[in-house]
Amino acid sequence: MFDMRRREFITVLGGATAWPLMARAQQPAMPVIGFIDIDERPNRVADFNRGLVETGYVSGQNAAIEFRSAGGRYDRFPQLVAELVHRNVAVIATPFTPAALAAKATTTTTPIVFSTAADPVRVGLVASLARPGGNATGISFFSAELVAKRLGLLHELVPAAARIAVLVNPADVTRAESTVRDAEAAARVIGLEIHLLEASTGGDIDAAFASIARDRTDALFVTADGFFNTRRVQFATLAARHAIPATYAVRDYAEAGGLMSYGASLSDALRQTGVYAGRILKGEKPADLPVLQPTKFEFVINLQTAKAIGLTVPDKLLVAADEVIE
């Protein structure tokens, strides 16, 4: 009898007793971060997550990441951004300039955190590095010195090389123009001759290598580019087939069989991007967060590739390298 009356009592007064309990149990909605990448590489999201953790956010516990891949196609970025804006994400994060520009063109309210090899002021992402203004900020590893450094290392590795092919992606006009400008300036100082090549598809890359082989160009400088990064195995294969010394901007290429790479650590840049995303979730504004410069750079030599194409790597370069792949 007592159990029956107790159940009836709770049923009748449920509105008075259960509602406060439910209210106390409800938790604030978990913030969602939209992460756009050129292709699917879990390690990049993991690097981003490391930065989030530093600010107290753990994916799946008190924050969520909505991942979008462009499948190697720059033209998909506007669509992916629109999906995330419609999803009402708290922050959009991306390691690619065209994706950041698509986000900037789509929304003036959703915070954007980028990492870019372009000059973010020149391309219109921010008003200035110190005071970004607007809704975007991030990490910029743009530097004319980086291009000169890479060209100089290539010259040290292949001192007899006089004619250097510089490969750019015309789909990213701003970066292509800045790379060519900086490469030509650095080449004049070293005494090298630059030959410009363009590629925006896998077939274009094949054609570029055929041109290099036909014209007997001595070496190849591949510009920092998201699409090129997705084709890094193709680059390594063709460079080995034609025995062309080539330099790349990030270690991904050397790990895939490319000869050498020098540039900012993308892993650390993504960590820094995650830190900024976390700070924004805590209430800081992109307009007040200065664009950061990279703090970690990596010089990687693939010694196995060097041997395969008949190159002897000078001892001073082996000593200077952060990693030698054997």
mmCIF file of C-alpha atoms in Angstrom:
data_model
loop_
_atom_site.group_PDB
_atom_site.id
_atom_site.type_symbol
_atom_site.label_atom_id
_atom_site.label_comp_id
_atom_site.label_asym_id
_atom_site.label_seq_id
_atom_site.Cartn_x
_atom_site.Cartn_y
_atom_site.Cartn_z
ATOM 1 C CA MET A 1 0.000 0.000 0.000
ATOM 2 C CA PHE A 2 2.798 2.394 0.963
ATOM 3 C CA ASP A 3 4.619 1.819 -2.390
ATOM 4 C CA MET A 4 1.474 2.450 -4.388
ATOM 5 C CA ARG A 5 0.684 5.682 -2.563
ATOM 6 C CA ARG A 6 4.291 6.847 -2.956
ATOM 7 C CA ARG A 7 4.182 6.286 -6.739
ATOM 8 C CA GLU A 8 0.860 8.117 -6.965
ATOM 9 C CA PHE A 9 2.245 11.004 -4.905
ATOM 10 C CA ILE A 10 5.265 11.392 -7.202
ATOM 11 C CA THR A 11 3.043 11.191 -10.277
ATOM 12 C CA VAL A 12 0.668 13.875 -9.003
ATOM 13 C CA LEU A 13 3.424 16.208 -7.781
ATOM 14 C CA GLY A 14 5.863 15.340 -10.542
ATOM 15 C CA GLY A 15 5.658 18.874 -11.915
ATOM 16 C CA ALA A 16 6.663 20.266 -8.537
ATOM 17 C CA THR A 17 9.405 17.804 -7.614
ATOM 18 C CA ALA A 18 10.916 16.418 -10.827
ATOM 19 C CA TRP A 19 11.272 19.737 -12.696
ATOM 20 C CA PRO A 20 13.889 21.277 -10.336
ATOM 21 C CA LEU A 21 15.869 18.049 -10.414
ATOM 22 C CA MET A 22 15.853 18.072 -14.225
ATOM 23 C CA ALA A 23 16.838 21.729 -14.315
ATOM 24 C CA ARG A 24 19.800 21.067 -12.065
ATOM 25 C CA ALA A 25 20.841 18.119 -14.253
ATOM 26 C CA GLN A 26 20.833 20.131 -17.492
ATOM 27 C CA GLN A 27 24.285 21.205 -18.668
ATOM 28 C CA PRO A 28 25.286 24.081 -20.981
ATOM 29 C CA ALA A 29 25.494 23.087 -24.647
ATOM 30 C CA MET A 30 28.937 21.820 -25.629
ATOM 31 C CA PRO A 31 30.720 24.325 -27.909
ATOM 32 C CA VAL A 32 31.404 23.037 -31.418
ATOM 33 C CA ILE A 33 34.526 23.914 -33.402
ATOM 34 C CA GLY A 34 34.446 23.539 -37.168
ATOM 35 C CA PHE A 35 37.786 22.293 -38.518
ATOM 36 C CA ILE A 36 38.362 22.478 -42.289
ATOM 37 C CA ASP A 37 41.292 20.652 -43.901
ATOM 38 C CA ILE A 38 42.394 20.074 -47.485
ATOM 39 C CA ASP A 39 42.220 16.316 -46.946
ATOM 40 C CA GLU A 40 41.750 13.800 -44.146
ATOM 41 C CA ARG A 41 44.783 13.580 -41.881
ATOM 42 C CA PRO A 42 43.943 12.673 -38.263
ATOM 43 C CA ASN A 43 47.365 13.815 -37.032
ATOM 44 C CA ARG A 44 46.474 17.425 -37.836
ATOM 45 C CA VAL A 45 43.314 17.305 -35.758
ATOM 46 C CA ALA A 46 45.380 15.665 -33.007
ATOM 47 C CA ASP A 47 47.880 18.542 -33.112
ATOM 48 C CA PHE A 48 45.011 21.028 -32.932
ATOM 49 C CA ASN A 49 43.576 19.114 -29.977
ATOM 50 C CA ARG A 50 46.862 19.439 -28.094
ATOM 51 C CA GLY A 51 46.415 23.188 -28.122
ATOM 52 C CA LEU A 52 42.793 22.926 -27.009
ATOM 53 C CA VAL A 53 43.837 20.795 -24.055
ATOM 54 C CA GLU A 54 46.287 23.487 -22.971
ATOM 55 C CA THR A 55 43.323 25.830 -22.505
ATOM 56 C CA GLY A 56 41.220 23.279 -20.628
ATOM 57 C CA TYR A 57 39.101 21.891 -23.469
ATOM 58 C CA VAL A 58 38.996 18.189 -24.301
ATOM 59 C CA SER A 59 37.280 17.044 -27.486
ATOM 60 C CA GLY A 60 34.336 14.809 -26.635
ATOM 61 C CA GLN A 61 34.173 16.006 -23.026
ATOM 62 C CA ASN A 62 33.593 19.752 -22.913
ATOM 63 C CA ALA A 63 34.031 20.627 -26.611
ATOM 64 C CA ALA A 64 33.309 18.980 -29.955
ATOM 65 C CA ILE A 65 35.077 19.175 -33.317
ATOM 66 C CA GLU A 66 33.062 19.081 -36.533
ATOM 67 C CA PHE A 67 35.540 18.006 -39.234
ATOM 68 C CA ARG A 68 35.249 18.853 -42.923
ATOM 69 C CA SER A 69 37.590 17.689 -45.713
ATOM 70 C CA ALA A 70 37.854 19.411 -49.099
ATOM 71 C CA GLY A 71 39.146 16.228 -50.721
ATOM 72 C CA GLY A 72 42.053 18.118 -52.243
ATOM 73 C CA ARG A 73 39.770 20.653 -53.971
ATOM 74 C CA TYR A 74 40.044 24.352 -53.198
ATOM 75 C CA ASP A 75 36.675 25.027 -54.841
ATOM 76 C CA ARG A 76 34.893 23.093 -52.073
ATOM 77 C CA PHE A 77 35.968 25.437 -49.278
ATOM 78 C CA PRO A 78 33.038 27.918 -49.646
ATOM 79 C CA GLN A 79 30.520 25.067 -49.404
ATOM 80 C CA LEU A 80 32.206 23.573 -46.340
ATOM 81 C CA VAL A 81 32.325 26.964 -44.628
ATOM 82 C CA ALA A 82 28.635 27.539 -45.361
ATOM 83 C CA GLU A 83 27.787 24.183 -43.777
ATOM 84 C CA LEU A 84 29.649 25.076 -40.592
ATOM 85 C CA VAL A 85 28.143 28.552 -40.379
ATOM 86 C CA HIS A 86 24.684 26.987 -40.793
ATOM 87 C CA ARG A 87 25.653 24.528 -38.064
ATOM 88 C CA ASN A 88 26.279 27.601 -35.876
ATOM 89 C CA VAL A 89 29.732 26.474 -34.741
ATOM 90 C CA ALA A 90 31.496 28.540 -32.094
ATOM 91 C CA VAL A 91 34.787 28.784 -34.027
ATOM 92 C CA ILE A 92 36.029 27.884 -37.520
ATOM 93 C CA ALA A 93 39.643 26.664 -37.595
ATOM 94 C CA THR A 94 41.704 25.847 -40.674
ATOM 95 C CA PRO A 95 45.360 25.423 -41.686
ATOM 96 C CA PHE A 96 44.755 26.642 -45.260
ATOM 97 C CA THR A 97 44.607 30.194 -46.583
ATOM 98 C CA PRO A 98 41.879 29.620 -49.230
ATOM 99 C CA ALA A 99 39.642 28.057 -46.572
ATOM 100 C CA ALA A 100 40.272 30.982 -44.215
ATOM 101 C CA LEU A 101 39.494 33.438 -47.025
ATOM 102 C CA ALA A 102 36.283 31.544 -47.819
ATOM 103 C CA ALA A 103 35.291 31.764 -44.151
ATOM 104 C CA LYS A 104 36.136 35.469 -44.037
ATOM 105 C CA ALA A 105 33.975 36.057 -47.121
ATOM 106 C CA THR A 106 31.071 34.083 -45.658
ATOM 107 C CA THR A 107 30.765 35.351 -42.095
ATOM 108 C CA THR A 108 31.649 38.492 -40.177
ATOM 109 C CA THR A 109 30.520 37.094 -36.825
ATOM 110 C CA THR A 110 31.815 33.526 -36.459
ATOM 111 C CA PRO A 111 35.379 33.621 -35.078
ATOM 112 C CA ILE A 112 38.031 32.257 -37.476
ATOM 113 C CA VAL A 113 41.415 30.880 -36.438
ATOM 114 C CA PHE A 114 43.887 30.148 -39.240
ATOM 115 C CA SER A 115 47.446 29.048 -39.817
ATOM 116 C CA THR A 116 48.819 30.298 -43.112
ATOM 117 C CA ALA A 117 51.975 30.524 -45.189
ATOM 118 C CA ALA A 118 50.614 33.699 -46.806
ATOM 119 C CA ASP A 119 50.859 37.273 -45.544
ATOM 120 C CA PRO A 120 47.489 37.576 -43.731
ATOM 121 C CA VAL A 121 47.463 41.363 -44.073
ATOM 122 C CA ARG A 122 48.201 41.304 -47.792
ATOM 123 C CA VAL A 123 45.492 38.701 -48.544
ATOM 124 C CA GLY A 124 42.908 40.506 -46.423
ATOM 125 C CA LEU A 125 42.465 38.148 -43.481
ATOM 126 C CA VAL A 126 43.425 40.768 -40.882
ATOM 127 C CA ALA A 127 43.956 44.523 -40.688
ATOM 128 C CA SER A 128 47.356 44.160 -39.030
ATOM 129 C CA LEU A 129 49.389 41.489 -37.266
ATOM 130 C CA ALA A 130 49.298 43.254 -33.900
ATOM 131 C CA ARG A 131 45.619 44.242 -34.077
ATOM 132 C CA PRO A 132 43.772 41.886 -36.430
ATOM 133 C CA GLY A 133 40.369 43.548 -36.073
ATOM 134 C CA GLY A 134 37.330 41.734 -37.439
ATOM 135 C CA ASN A 135 36.641 38.086 -36.674
ATOM 136 C CA ALA A 136 39.877 36.349 -37.719
ATOM 137 C CA THR A 137 43.302 35.733 -36.220
ATOM 138 C CA GLY A 138 45.835 32.929 -36.142
ATOM 139 C CA ILE A 139 49.367 31.898 -37.003
ATOM 140 C CA SER A 140 51.358 33.216 -39.971
ATOM 141 C CA PHE A 141 54.613 31.617 -41.070
ATOM 142 C CA PHE A 142 54.890 33.879 -44.097
ATOM 143 C CA SER A 143 58.417 35.205 -44.490
ATOM 144 C CA ALA A 144 60.577 36.177 -47.434
ATOM 145 C CA GLU A 145 63.491 34.895 -45.351
ATOM 146 C CA LEU A 146 62.023 31.384 -45.412
ATOM 147 C CA VAL A 147 62.059 31.296 -49.208
ATOM 148 C CA ALA A 148 65.645 32.591 -49.259
ATOM 149 C CA LYS A 149 66.673 30.052 -46.611
ATOM 150 C CA ARG A 150 65.202 27.147 -48.566
ATOM 151 C CA LEU A 151 66.851 28.276 -51.783
ATOM 152 C CA GLY A 152 70.147 28.699 -49.969
ATOM 153 C CA LEU A 153 69.997 25.195 -48.491
ATOM 154 C CA LEU A 154 69.223 23.760 -51.927
ATOM 155 C CA HIS A 155 72.248 25.603 -53.312
ATOM 156 C CA GLU A 156 74.446 24.195 -50.537
ATOM 157 C CA LEU A 157 73.216 20.690 -51.274
ATOM 158 C CA VAL A 158 73.620 21.038 -55.051
ATOM 159 C CA PRO A 159 76.242 23.787 -55.530
ATOM 160 C CA ALA A 160 76.576 23.049 -59.256
ATOM 161 C CA ALA A 161 72.895 23.780 -59.859
ATOM 162 C CA ALA A 162 72.446 27.055 -61.747
ATOM 163 C CA ARG A 163 68.925 26.768 -63.205
ATOM 164 C CA ILE A 164 66.165 26.256 -60.637
ATOM 165 C CA ALA A 165 62.511 25.536 -61.462
ATOM 166 C CA VAL A 166 60.046 27.189 -59.081
ATOM 167 C CA LEU A 167 56.682 25.431 -59.055
ATOM 168 C CA VAL A 168 53.613 27.382 -57.877
ATOM 169 C CA ASN A 169 49.882 26.756 -57.817
ATOM 170 C CA PRO A 170 48.021 29.429 -59.861
ATOM 171 C CA ALA A 171 44.853 28.625 -57.899
ATOM 172 C CA ASP A 172 46.421 30.495 -54.973
ATOM 173 C CA VAL A 173 47.404 33.670 -56.792
ATOM 174 C CA THR A 174 48.638 35.696 -53.825
ATOM 175 C CA ARG A 175 50.952 33.009 -52.511
ATOM 176 C CA ALA A 176 52.225 32.189 -56.000
ATOM 177 C CA GLU A 177 53.083 35.829 -56.668
ATOM 178 C CA SER A 178 54.817 36.337 -53.325
ATOM 179 C CA THR A 179 56.831 33.115 -53.683
ATOM 180 C CA VAL A 180 58.028 34.025 -57.173
ATOM 181 C CA ARG A 181 58.937 37.538 -56.044
ATOM 182 C CA ASP A 182 60.908 36.301 -53.031
ATOM 183 C CA ALA A 183 62.561 33.456 -54.952
ATOM 184 C CA GLU A 184 63.721 35.784 -57.712
ATOM 185 C CA ALA A 185 65.179 38.212 -55.160
ATOM 186 C CA ALA A 186 67.011 35.430 -53.337
ATOM 187 C CA ALA A 187 68.223 33.877 -56.601
ATOM 188 C CA ARG A 188 69.833 37.150 -57.685
ATOM 189 C CA VAL A 189 71.879 37.227 -54.484
ATOM 190 C CA ILE A 190 73.070 33.619 -54.912
ATOM 191 C CA GLY A 191 73.511 33.895 -58.669
ATOM 192 C CA LEU A 192 70.837 31.432 -59.758
ATOM 193 C CA GLU A 193 68.460 31.468 -62.728
ATOM 194 C CA ILE A 194 64.771 30.938 -61.962
ATOM 195 C CA HIS A 195 62.306 29.173 -64.287
ATOM 196 C CA LEU A 196 58.632 29.494 -63.332
ATOM 197 C CA LEU A 197 56.297 26.499 -63.646
ATOM 198 C CA GLU A 198 52.625 26.192 -62.658
ATOM 199 C CA ALA A 199 50.474 23.264 -61.581
ATOM 200 C CA SER A 200 46.996 22.952 -60.106
ATOM 201 C CA THR A 201 46.207 19.296 -60.917
ATOM 202 C CA GLY A 202 48.000 15.968 -60.768
ATOM 203 C CA GLY A 203 48.359 16.054 -64.547
ATOM 204 C CA ASP A 204 49.953 19.497 -64.323
ATOM 205 C CA ILE A 205 52.533 18.127 -61.904
ATOM 206 C CA ASP A 206 53.377 15.326 -64.348
ATOM 207 C CA ALA A 207 53.772 17.918 -67.103
ATOM 208 C CA ALA A 208 55.973 20.115 -64.910
ATOM 209 C CA PHE A 209 58.412 17.278 -64.277
ATOM 210 C CA ALA A 210 58.443 16.409 -67.969
ATOM 211 C CA SER A 211 59.335 20.032 -68.676
ATOM 212 C CA ILE A 212 62.111 20.002 -66.069
ATOM 213 C CA ALA A 213 63.597 16.846 -67.559
ATOM 214 C CA ARG A 214 63.274 18.141 -71.123
ATOM 215 C CA ASP A 215 64.868 21.508 -70.340
ATOM 216 C CA ARG A 216 67.549 19.924 -68.137
ATOM 217 C CA THR A 217 66.734 22.190 -65.211
ATOM 218 C CA ASP A 218 69.128 21.461 -62.349
ATOM 219 C CA ALA A 219 66.772 21.431 -59.341
ATOM 220 C CA LEU A 220 63.216 22.121 -58.185
ATOM 221 C CA PHE A 221 61.794 24.504 -55.575
ATOM 222 C CA VAL A 222 58.199 23.560 -54.660
ATOM 223 C CA THR A 223 56.208 26.367 -53.073
ATOM 224 C CA ALA A 224 54.255 25.881 -49.847
ATOM 225 C CA ASP A 225 50.783 24.845 -50.995
ATOM 226 C CA GLY A 226 47.979 22.756 -49.533
ATOM 227 C CA PHE A 227 47.144 20.961 -52.772
ATOM 228 C CA PHE A 228 50.801 20.178 -53.424
ATOM 229 C CA ASN A 229 50.981 18.648 -49.956
ATOM 230 C CA THR A 230 48.201 16.212 -50.859
ATOM 231 C CA ARG A 231 50.332 15.119 -53.855
ATOM 232 C CA ARG A 232 53.584 14.690 -51.911
ATOM 233 C CA VAL A 233 53.950 11.021 -52.854
ATOM 234 C CA GLN A 234 53.596 11.973 -56.528
ATOM 235 C CA PHE A 235 56.302 14.607 -56.085
ATOM 236 C CA ALA A 236 58.670 12.158 -54.403
ATOM 237 C CA THR A 237 58.067 9.502 -57.063
ATOM 238 C CA LEU A 238 58.605 11.843 -60.019
ATOM 239 C CA ALA A 239 61.648 13.539 -58.493
ATOM 240 C CA ALA A 240 63.245 10.142 -57.920
ATOM 241 C CA ARG A 241 62.350 8.921 -61.416
ATOM 242 C CA HIS A 242 63.937 11.961 -63.048
ATOM 243 C CA ALA A 243 66.741 12.270 -60.434
ATOM 244 C CA ILE A 244 65.791 15.885 -59.715
ATOM 245 C CA PRO A 245 66.934 17.426 -56.407
ATOM 246 C CA ALA A 246 63.903 19.136 -54.893
ATOM 247 C CA THR A 247 63.193 21.215 -51.807
ATOM 248 C CA TYR A 248 59.837 21.424 -50.031
ATOM 249 C CA ALA A 249 58.283 23.598 -47.322
ATOM 250 C CA VAL A 250 57.208 21.009 -44.722
ATOM 251 C CA ARG A 251 58.482 17.710 -43.379
ATOM 252 C CA ASP A 252 55.514 15.744 -44.800
ATOM 253 C CA TYR A 253 57.322 15.659 -48.156
ATOM 254 C CA ALA A 254 60.606 14.336 -46.757
ATOM 255 C CA GLU A 255 58.714 11.673 -44.834
ATOM 256 C CA ALA A 256 57.039 10.656 -48.110
ATOM 257 C CA GLY A 257 60.403 10.311 -49.870
ATOM 258 C CA GLY A 258 61.167 13.908 -50.839
ATOM 259 C CA LEU A 259 64.808 14.975 -50.702
ATOM 260 C CA MET A 260 64.661 17.813 -48.190
ATOM 261 C CA SER A 261 62.336 20.230 -46.423
ATOM 262 C CA TYR A 262 62.735 23.392 -44.425
ATOM 263 C CA GLY A 263 60.032 25.461 -42.843
ATOM 264 C CA ALA A 264 57.837 26.121 -39.861
ATOM 265 C CA SER A 265 56.568 23.103 -37.955
ATOM 266 C CA LEU A 266 52.958 22.594 -39.049
ATOM 267 C CA SER A 267 52.417 20.406 -36.007
ATOM 268 C CA ASP A 268 53.358 23.236 -33.655
ATOM 269 C CA ALA A 269 51.416 25.809 -35.711
ATOM 270 C CA LEU A 270 48.285 23.682 -35.389
ATOM 271 C CA ARG A 271 48.885 23.384 -31.657
ATOM 272 C CA GLN A 272 49.046 27.179 -31.454
ATOM 273 C CA THR A 273 45.846 27.364 -33.525
ATOM 274 C CA GLY A 274 44.172 25.100 -30.977
ATOM 275 C CA VAL A 275 45.314 27.349 -28.138
ATOM 276 C CA TYR A 276 43.752 30.375 -29.834
ATOM 277 C CA ALA A 277 40.509 28.473 -30.477
ATOM 278 C CA GLY A 278 40.357 27.566 -26.792
ATOM 279 C CA ARG A 279 40.974 31.145 -25.717
ATOM 280 C CA ILE A 280 38.146 32.300 -27.978
ATOM 281 C CA LEU A 281 35.816 29.707 -26.467
ATOM 282 C CA LYS A 282 36.677 31.218 -23.082
ATOM 283 C CA GLY A 283 35.486 34.628 -24.287
ATOM 284 C CA GLU A 284 38.442 36.386 -25.912
ATOM 285 C CA LYS A 285 37.871 38.127 -29.249
ATOM 286 C CA PRO A 286 39.871 37.396 -32.443
ATOM 287 C CA ALA A 287 40.220 41.155 -32.971
ATOM 288 C CA ASP A 288 42.242 41.372 -29.744
ATOM 289 C CA LEU A 289 44.502 38.358 -30.335
ATOM 290 C CA PRO A 290 47.633 39.282 -32.357
ATOM 291 C CA VAL A 291 48.641 37.074 -35.264
ATOM 292 C CA LEU A 292 51.476 34.885 -33.997
ATOM 293 C CA GLN A 293 54.717 33.935 -35.698
ATOM 294 C CA PRO A 294 55.969 30.337 -35.590
ATOM 295 C CA THR A 295 58.382 29.424 -32.831
ATOM 296 C CA LYS A 296 59.608 26.106 -34.204
ATOM 297 C CA PHE A 297 61.278 25.385 -37.568
ATOM 298 C CA GLU A 298 62.369 22.040 -39.015
ATOM 299 C CA PHE A 299 65.108 21.084 -41.451
ATOM 300 C CA VAL A 300 64.718 17.480 -42.628
ATOM 301 C CA ILE A 301 66.942 15.563 -45.054
ATOM 302 C CA ASN A 302 66.012 12.219 -46.564
ATOM 303 C CA LEU A 303 69.449 10.592 -46.903
ATOM 304 C CA GLN A 304 68.024 7.510 -48.601
ATOM 305 C CA THR A 305 66.569 9.681 -51.365
ATOM 306 C CA ALA A 306 69.832 11.595 -51.726
ATOM 307 C CA LYS A 307 71.732 8.362 -52.248
ATOM 308 C CA ALA A 308 69.134 7.080 -54.718
ATOM 309 C CA ILE A 309 69.594 10.101 -57.004
ATOM 310 C CA GLY A 310 73.382 10.125 -56.610
ATOM 311 C CA LEU A 311 73.805 13.071 -54.243
ATOM 312 C CA THR A 312 76.354 13.284 -51.450
ATOM 313 C CA VAL A 313 75.021 15.415 -48.618
ATOM 314 C CA PRO A 314 77.696 17.685 -47.093
ATOM 315 C CA ASP A 315 78.485 16.939 -43.454
ATOM 316 C CA LYS A 316 77.576 20.475 -42.392
ATOM 317 C CA LEU A 317 74.035 19.988 -43.674
ATOM 318 C CA LEU A 318 73.714 16.648 -41.914
ATOM 319 C CA VAL A 319 74.808 18.321 -38.690
ATOM 320 C CA ALA A 320 72.428 21.250 -39.213
ATOM 321 C CA ALA A 321 69.412 19.033 -39.951
ATOM 322 C CA ASP A 322 66.845 18.518 -37.227
ATOM 323 C CA GLU A 323 66.220 15.056 -38.623
ATOM 324 C CA VAL A 324 68.006 12.806 -41.108
ATOM 325 C CA ILE A 325 65.826 10.052 -42.560
ATOM 326 C CA GLU A 326 67.913 6.980 -43.313
#
